[in-house]
Coordinates of C-alpha atoms in Angstrom, one line a residue:
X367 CA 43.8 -36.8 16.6
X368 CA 42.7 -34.9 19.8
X369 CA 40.1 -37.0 21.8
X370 CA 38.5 -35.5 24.9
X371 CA 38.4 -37.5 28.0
X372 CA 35.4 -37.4 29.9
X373 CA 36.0 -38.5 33.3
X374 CA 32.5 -37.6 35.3
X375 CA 31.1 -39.4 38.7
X376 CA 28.2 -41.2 39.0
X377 CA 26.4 -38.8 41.5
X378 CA 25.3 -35.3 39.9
X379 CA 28.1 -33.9 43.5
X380 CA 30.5 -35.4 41.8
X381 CA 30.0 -34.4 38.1
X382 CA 28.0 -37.0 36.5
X383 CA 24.8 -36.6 34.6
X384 CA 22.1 -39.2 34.7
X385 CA 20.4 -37.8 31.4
X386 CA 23.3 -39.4 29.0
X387 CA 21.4 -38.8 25.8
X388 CA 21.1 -34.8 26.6
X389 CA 24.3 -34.1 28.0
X390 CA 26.5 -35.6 25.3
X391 CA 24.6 -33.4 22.7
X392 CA 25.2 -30.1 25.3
X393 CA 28.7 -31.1 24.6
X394 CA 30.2 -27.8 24.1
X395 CA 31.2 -27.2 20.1
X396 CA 34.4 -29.3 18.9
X397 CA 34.5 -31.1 22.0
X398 CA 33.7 -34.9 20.5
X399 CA 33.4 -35.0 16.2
X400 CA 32.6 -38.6 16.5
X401 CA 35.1 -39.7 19.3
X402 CA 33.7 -40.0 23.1
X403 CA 36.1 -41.5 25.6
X404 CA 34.6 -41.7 29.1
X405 CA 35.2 -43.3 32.3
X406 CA 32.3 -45.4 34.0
X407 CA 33.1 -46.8 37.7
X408 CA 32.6 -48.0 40.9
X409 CA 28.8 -48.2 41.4
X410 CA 28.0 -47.1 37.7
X411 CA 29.3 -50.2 36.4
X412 CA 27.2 -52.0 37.6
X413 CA 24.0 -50.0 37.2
X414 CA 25.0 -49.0 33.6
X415 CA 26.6 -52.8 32.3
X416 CA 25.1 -55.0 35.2
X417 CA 23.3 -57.0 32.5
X418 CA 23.5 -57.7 28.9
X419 CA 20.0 -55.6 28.5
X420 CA 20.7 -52.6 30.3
X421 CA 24.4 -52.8 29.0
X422 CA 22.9 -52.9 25.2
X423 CA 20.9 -50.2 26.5
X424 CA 23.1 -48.0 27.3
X425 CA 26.1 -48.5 24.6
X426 CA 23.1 -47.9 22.5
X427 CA 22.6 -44.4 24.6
X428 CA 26.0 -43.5 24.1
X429 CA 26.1 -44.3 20.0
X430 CA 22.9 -42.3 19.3
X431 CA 23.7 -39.3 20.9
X432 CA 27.3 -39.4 19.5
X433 CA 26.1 -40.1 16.2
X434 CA 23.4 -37.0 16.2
X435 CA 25.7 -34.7 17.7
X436 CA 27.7 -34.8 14.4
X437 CA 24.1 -33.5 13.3
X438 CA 23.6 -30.8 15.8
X439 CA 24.2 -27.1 14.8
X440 CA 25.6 -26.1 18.3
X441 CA 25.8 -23.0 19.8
X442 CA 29.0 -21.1 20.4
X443 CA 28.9 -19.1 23.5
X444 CA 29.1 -15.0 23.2
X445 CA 31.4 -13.2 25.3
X446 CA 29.3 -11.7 27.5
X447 CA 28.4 -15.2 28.2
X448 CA 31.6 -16.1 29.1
X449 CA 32.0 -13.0 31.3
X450 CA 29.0 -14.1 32.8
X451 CA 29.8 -17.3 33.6
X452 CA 33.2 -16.4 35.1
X453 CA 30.8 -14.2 37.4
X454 CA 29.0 -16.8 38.8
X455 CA 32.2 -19.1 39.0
X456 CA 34.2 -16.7 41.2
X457 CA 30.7 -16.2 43.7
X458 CA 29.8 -20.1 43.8
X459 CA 33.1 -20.9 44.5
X460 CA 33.6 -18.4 46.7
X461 CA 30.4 -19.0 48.3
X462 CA 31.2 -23.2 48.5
X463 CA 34.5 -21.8 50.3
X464 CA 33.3 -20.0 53.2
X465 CA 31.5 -22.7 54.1
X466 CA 33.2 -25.4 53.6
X467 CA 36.7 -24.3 54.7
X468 CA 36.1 -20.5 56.2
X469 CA 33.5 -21.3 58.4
X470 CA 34.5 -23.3 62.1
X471 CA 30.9 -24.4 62.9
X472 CA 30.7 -26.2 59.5
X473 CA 33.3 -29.6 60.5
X474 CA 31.3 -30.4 63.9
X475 CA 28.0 -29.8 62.3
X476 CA 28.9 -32.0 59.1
X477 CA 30.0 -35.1 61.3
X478 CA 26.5 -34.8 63.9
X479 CA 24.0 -34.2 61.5
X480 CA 25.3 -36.3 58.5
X481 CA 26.2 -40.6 58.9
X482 CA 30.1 -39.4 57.7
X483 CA 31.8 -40.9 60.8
X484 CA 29.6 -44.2 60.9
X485 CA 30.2 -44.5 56.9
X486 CA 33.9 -44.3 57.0
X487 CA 33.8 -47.2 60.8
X488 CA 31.7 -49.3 58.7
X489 CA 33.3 -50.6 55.7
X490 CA 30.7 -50.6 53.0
X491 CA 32.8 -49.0 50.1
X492 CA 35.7 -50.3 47.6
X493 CA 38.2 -47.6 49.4
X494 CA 38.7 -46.0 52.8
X495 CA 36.4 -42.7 53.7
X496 CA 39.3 -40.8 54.2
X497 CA 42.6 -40.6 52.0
X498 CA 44.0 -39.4 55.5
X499 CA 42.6 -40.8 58.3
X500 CA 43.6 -37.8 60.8
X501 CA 42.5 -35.1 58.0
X502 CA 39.3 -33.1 58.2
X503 CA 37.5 -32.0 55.3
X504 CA 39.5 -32.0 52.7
X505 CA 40.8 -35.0 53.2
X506 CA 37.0 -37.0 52.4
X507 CA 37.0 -38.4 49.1
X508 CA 34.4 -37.6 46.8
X509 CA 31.8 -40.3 47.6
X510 CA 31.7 -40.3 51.5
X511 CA 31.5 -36.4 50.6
X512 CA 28.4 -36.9 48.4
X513 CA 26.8 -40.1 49.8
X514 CA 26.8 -38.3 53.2
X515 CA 24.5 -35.5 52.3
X516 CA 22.0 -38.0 49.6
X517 CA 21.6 -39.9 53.3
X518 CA 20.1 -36.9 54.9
X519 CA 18.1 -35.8 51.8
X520 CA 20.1 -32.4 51.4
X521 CA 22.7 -33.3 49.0
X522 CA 24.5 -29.9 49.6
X523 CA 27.6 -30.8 47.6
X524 CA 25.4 -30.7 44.7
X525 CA 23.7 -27.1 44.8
X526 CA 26.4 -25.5 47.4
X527 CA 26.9 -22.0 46.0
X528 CA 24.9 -22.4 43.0
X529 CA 22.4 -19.8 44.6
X530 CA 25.2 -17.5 45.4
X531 CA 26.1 -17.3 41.6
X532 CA 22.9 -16.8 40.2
X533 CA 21.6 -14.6 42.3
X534 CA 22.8 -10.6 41.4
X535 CA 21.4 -7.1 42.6
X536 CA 22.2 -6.5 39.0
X537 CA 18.9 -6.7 36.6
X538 CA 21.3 -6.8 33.4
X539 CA 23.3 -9.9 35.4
X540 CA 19.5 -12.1 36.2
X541 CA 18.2 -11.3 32.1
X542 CA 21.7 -12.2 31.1
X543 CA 20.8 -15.3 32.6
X544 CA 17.9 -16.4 31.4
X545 CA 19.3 -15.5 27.6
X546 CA 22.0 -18.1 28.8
X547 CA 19.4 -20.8 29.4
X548 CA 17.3 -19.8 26.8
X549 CA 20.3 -19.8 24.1
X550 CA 23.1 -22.6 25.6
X551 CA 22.4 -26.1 25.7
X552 CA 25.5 -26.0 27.7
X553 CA 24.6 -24.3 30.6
X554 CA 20.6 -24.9 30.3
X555 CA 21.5 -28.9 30.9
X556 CA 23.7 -27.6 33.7
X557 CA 20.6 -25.3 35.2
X558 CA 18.4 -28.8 35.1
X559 CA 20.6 -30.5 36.4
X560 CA 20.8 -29.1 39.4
X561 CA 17.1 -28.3 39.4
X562 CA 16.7 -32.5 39.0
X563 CA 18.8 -32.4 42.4
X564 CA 17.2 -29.5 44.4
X565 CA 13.2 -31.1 43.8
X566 CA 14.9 -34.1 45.6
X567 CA 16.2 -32.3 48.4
X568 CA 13.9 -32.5 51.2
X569 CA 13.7 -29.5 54.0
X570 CA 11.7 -30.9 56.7
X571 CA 13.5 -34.8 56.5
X572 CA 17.2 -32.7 56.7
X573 CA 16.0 -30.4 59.8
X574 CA 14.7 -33.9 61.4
X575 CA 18.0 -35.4 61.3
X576 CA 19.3 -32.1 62.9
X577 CA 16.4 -32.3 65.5
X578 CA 17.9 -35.9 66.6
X579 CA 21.8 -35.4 66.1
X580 CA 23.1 -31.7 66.5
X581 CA 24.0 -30.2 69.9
X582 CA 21.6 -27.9 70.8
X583 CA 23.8 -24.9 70.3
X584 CA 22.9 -21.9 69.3
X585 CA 26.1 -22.1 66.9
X586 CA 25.1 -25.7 65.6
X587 CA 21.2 -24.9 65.3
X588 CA 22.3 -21.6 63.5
X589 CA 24.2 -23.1 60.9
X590 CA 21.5 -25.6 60.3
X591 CA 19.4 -23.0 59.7
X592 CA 21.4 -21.1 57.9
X593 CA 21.9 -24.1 55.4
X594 CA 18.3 -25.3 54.8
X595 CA 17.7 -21.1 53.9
X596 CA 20.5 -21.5 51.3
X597 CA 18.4 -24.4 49.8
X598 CA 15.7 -22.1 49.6
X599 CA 17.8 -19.6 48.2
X600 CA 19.1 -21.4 45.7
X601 CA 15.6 -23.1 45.0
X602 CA 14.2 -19.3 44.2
X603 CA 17.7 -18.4 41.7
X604 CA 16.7 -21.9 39.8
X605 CA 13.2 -21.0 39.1
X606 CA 14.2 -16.5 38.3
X607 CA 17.0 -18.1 35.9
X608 CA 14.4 -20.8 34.1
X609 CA 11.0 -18.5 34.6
X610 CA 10.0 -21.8 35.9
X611 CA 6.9 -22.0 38.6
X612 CA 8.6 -25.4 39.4
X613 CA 12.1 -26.4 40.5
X614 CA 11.9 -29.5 38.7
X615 CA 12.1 -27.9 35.1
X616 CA 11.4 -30.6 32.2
X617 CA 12.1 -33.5 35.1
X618 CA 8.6 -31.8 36.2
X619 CA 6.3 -35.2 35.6
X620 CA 9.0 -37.9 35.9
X621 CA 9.9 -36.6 39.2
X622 CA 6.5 -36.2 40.5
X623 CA 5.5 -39.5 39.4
X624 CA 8.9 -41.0 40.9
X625 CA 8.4 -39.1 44.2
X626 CA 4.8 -40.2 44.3
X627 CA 6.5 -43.8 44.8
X628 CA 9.3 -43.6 46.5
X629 CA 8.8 -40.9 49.3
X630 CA 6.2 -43.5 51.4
X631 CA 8.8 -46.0 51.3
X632 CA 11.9 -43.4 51.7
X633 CA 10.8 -40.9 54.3
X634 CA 9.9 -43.5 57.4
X635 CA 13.3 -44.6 56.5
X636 CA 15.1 -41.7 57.0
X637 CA 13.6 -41.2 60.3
X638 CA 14.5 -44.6 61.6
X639 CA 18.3 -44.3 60.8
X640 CA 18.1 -40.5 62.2
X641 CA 16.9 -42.5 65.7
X642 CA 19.9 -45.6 65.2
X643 CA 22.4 -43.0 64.9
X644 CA 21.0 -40.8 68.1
X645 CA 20.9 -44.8 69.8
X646 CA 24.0 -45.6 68.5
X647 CA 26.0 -42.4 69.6
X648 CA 24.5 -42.5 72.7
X649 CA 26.1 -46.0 73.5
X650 CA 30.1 -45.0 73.5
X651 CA 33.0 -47.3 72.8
X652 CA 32.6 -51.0 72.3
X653 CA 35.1 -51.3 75.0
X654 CA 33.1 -50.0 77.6
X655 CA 30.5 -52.2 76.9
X656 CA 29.8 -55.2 78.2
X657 CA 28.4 -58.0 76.0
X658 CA 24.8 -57.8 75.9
X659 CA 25.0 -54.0 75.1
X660 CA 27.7 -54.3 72.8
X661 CA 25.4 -57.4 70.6
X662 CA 22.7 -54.7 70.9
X663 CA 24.8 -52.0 69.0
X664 CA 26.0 -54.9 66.4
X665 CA 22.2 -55.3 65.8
X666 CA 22.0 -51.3 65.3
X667 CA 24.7 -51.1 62.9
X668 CA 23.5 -53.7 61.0
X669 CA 20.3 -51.5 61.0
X670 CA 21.8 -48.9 59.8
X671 CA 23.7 -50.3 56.6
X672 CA 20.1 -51.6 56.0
X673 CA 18.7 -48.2 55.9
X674 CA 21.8 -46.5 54.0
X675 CA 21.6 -49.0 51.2
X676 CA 17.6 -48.3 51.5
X677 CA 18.1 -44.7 50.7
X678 CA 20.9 -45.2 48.9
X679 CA 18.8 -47.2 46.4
X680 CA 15.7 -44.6 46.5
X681 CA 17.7 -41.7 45.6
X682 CA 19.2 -43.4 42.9
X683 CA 15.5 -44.3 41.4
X684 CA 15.3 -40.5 39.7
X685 CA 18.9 -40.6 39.2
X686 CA 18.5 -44.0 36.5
X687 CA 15.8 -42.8 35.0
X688 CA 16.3 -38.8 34.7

């Protein structure tokens, strides 16, 4: 008997859901009858089976939704659905593309205005940054990729292109679209999804880190820009394709009450690692340095892994509970 695989990530950028309960049951149709098999690893292990109470607690996610979804009359998407979404697939991906790996100015303005070298120089994960340590780009595995833009309060790989796909000069393309998410689970779980992630972005705390780390070139500062006006982009195709006055969508109160604690703890944070990393680049090779400098930059890197865990761990707080 057939039995799907579900291999998602922990982080939303790398195809995981943190609202377990709704996303098994926006399972598309004939995609689980009773039998879920599902990879959980590296940090998720840990959050989801750390102890015998949240472990309970979350096989006891995982039977109730499977169980009810045997109950759940689900929706089988139309065909101008599916044209539709192949639309938006070819534009986001396209979209993510040009950036990414089209665009020159995106590498050099990736590694100054994210932590990505410092992660991968200072050992803090299971596997090395890079699978090749001479590669650009494509070479970044997944979680550097990810954890990278969650430092800076962006999180690009998550909404990259998304705005591209939903947004259409076509009126017939933007109602077809709001059917979708008022008709398929499916792809109104997706749409909230990366809603969740986009009212956790934060404009002003990712143009501060640029402020402190990217040359002043006009070909630097004008990607920057660029980028933080796709977030808005994208912000303003979220709320036309959920006729939504907030990004957030049904996170709306959790998130408000979550940011309402976390941001005075989070923000001062992400300005003091924005300032270790200006210090720290500013100091050159441990070689060059003599001994009283050098103990000074092993003080600021500690710092740092201080404050990336810090943020780490406030990021995560919607994340758990959304």
């Amino acid at each position: 008997e057939l039995t799907f695989f579900h291999g998602k990530g922990g982080t939303v950028g790398r195809g995981g859901n943190p609202a377990l309960y709704r996303a098994i049951l926006s399972h598309p149709p004939n995609t689980i009858n009773g039998r879920f098999r599902v990879t959980e690893q590296g940090e998720m292990i840990t959050q989801n089976f750390g102890s015998p109470a949240i472990a309970e607690r979350t096989l006891d996610i995982y039977t109730a939704a499977i169980l009810r979804e045997a109950f759940v009359k689900h929706v089988e998407p139309k065909d101008d659905w599916r044209k539709q979404m192949e639309r938006v697939s070819d534009v986001s991906c396209a979209g993510y593309r040009h950036l990414v790996r089209e665009e020159p100015r995106f590498v050099p303005y990736f590694r100054q205005a994210t932590p990505e070298l410092e992660l991968g120089s200072l050992n803090i994960g299971s596997r090395p940054a890079k699978r090749n340590p001479k590669g650009g780009i494509e070479s970044l595995r997944a979680i550097p990729w990810t954890f990278a833009w969650t430092q800076t309060r962006l999180h690009l790989s998550a909404w990259l292109g998304v705005g591209d796909g939903l947004t259409s000069s076509d009126a017939e393309d933007v109602e077809k679209l709001q059917e979708m998410y008022q008709g398929w689970p499916w792809f109104r779980e997706t749409i909230d999804l990366i809603a969740m992630i986009l009212s956790k972005t934060d404009f002003s705390i990712a143009k501060n880190y640029d402020d402190n780390l990217v040359d002043k070139t006009e070909e630097l500062t004008g990607l920057g820009n660029e980028v933080r006006e796709n977030l808005v982009k994208t912000r303003q195709a979220i709320l036309s394709v959920t006729n939504s006055k907030s990004v957030a969508g049904p996170h709306v109160q959790l998130l408000r009450a979550s940011t309402k604690i976390r941001n005075p703890y989070v923000d001062p944070v992400n300005i003091v690692q924005a300032e270790i990393l200006k210090e720290l680049r500013a100091m050159g090779d441990d070689e060059s340095l003599d001994e009283k400098v050098l103990e000074t930059k092993n003080k600021r890197r500690d710092a740092l892994i201080v404050s990336i865990n810090a943020i780490a761990q406030g990021m995560a707080i919607v994340d758990k509970q959304g």
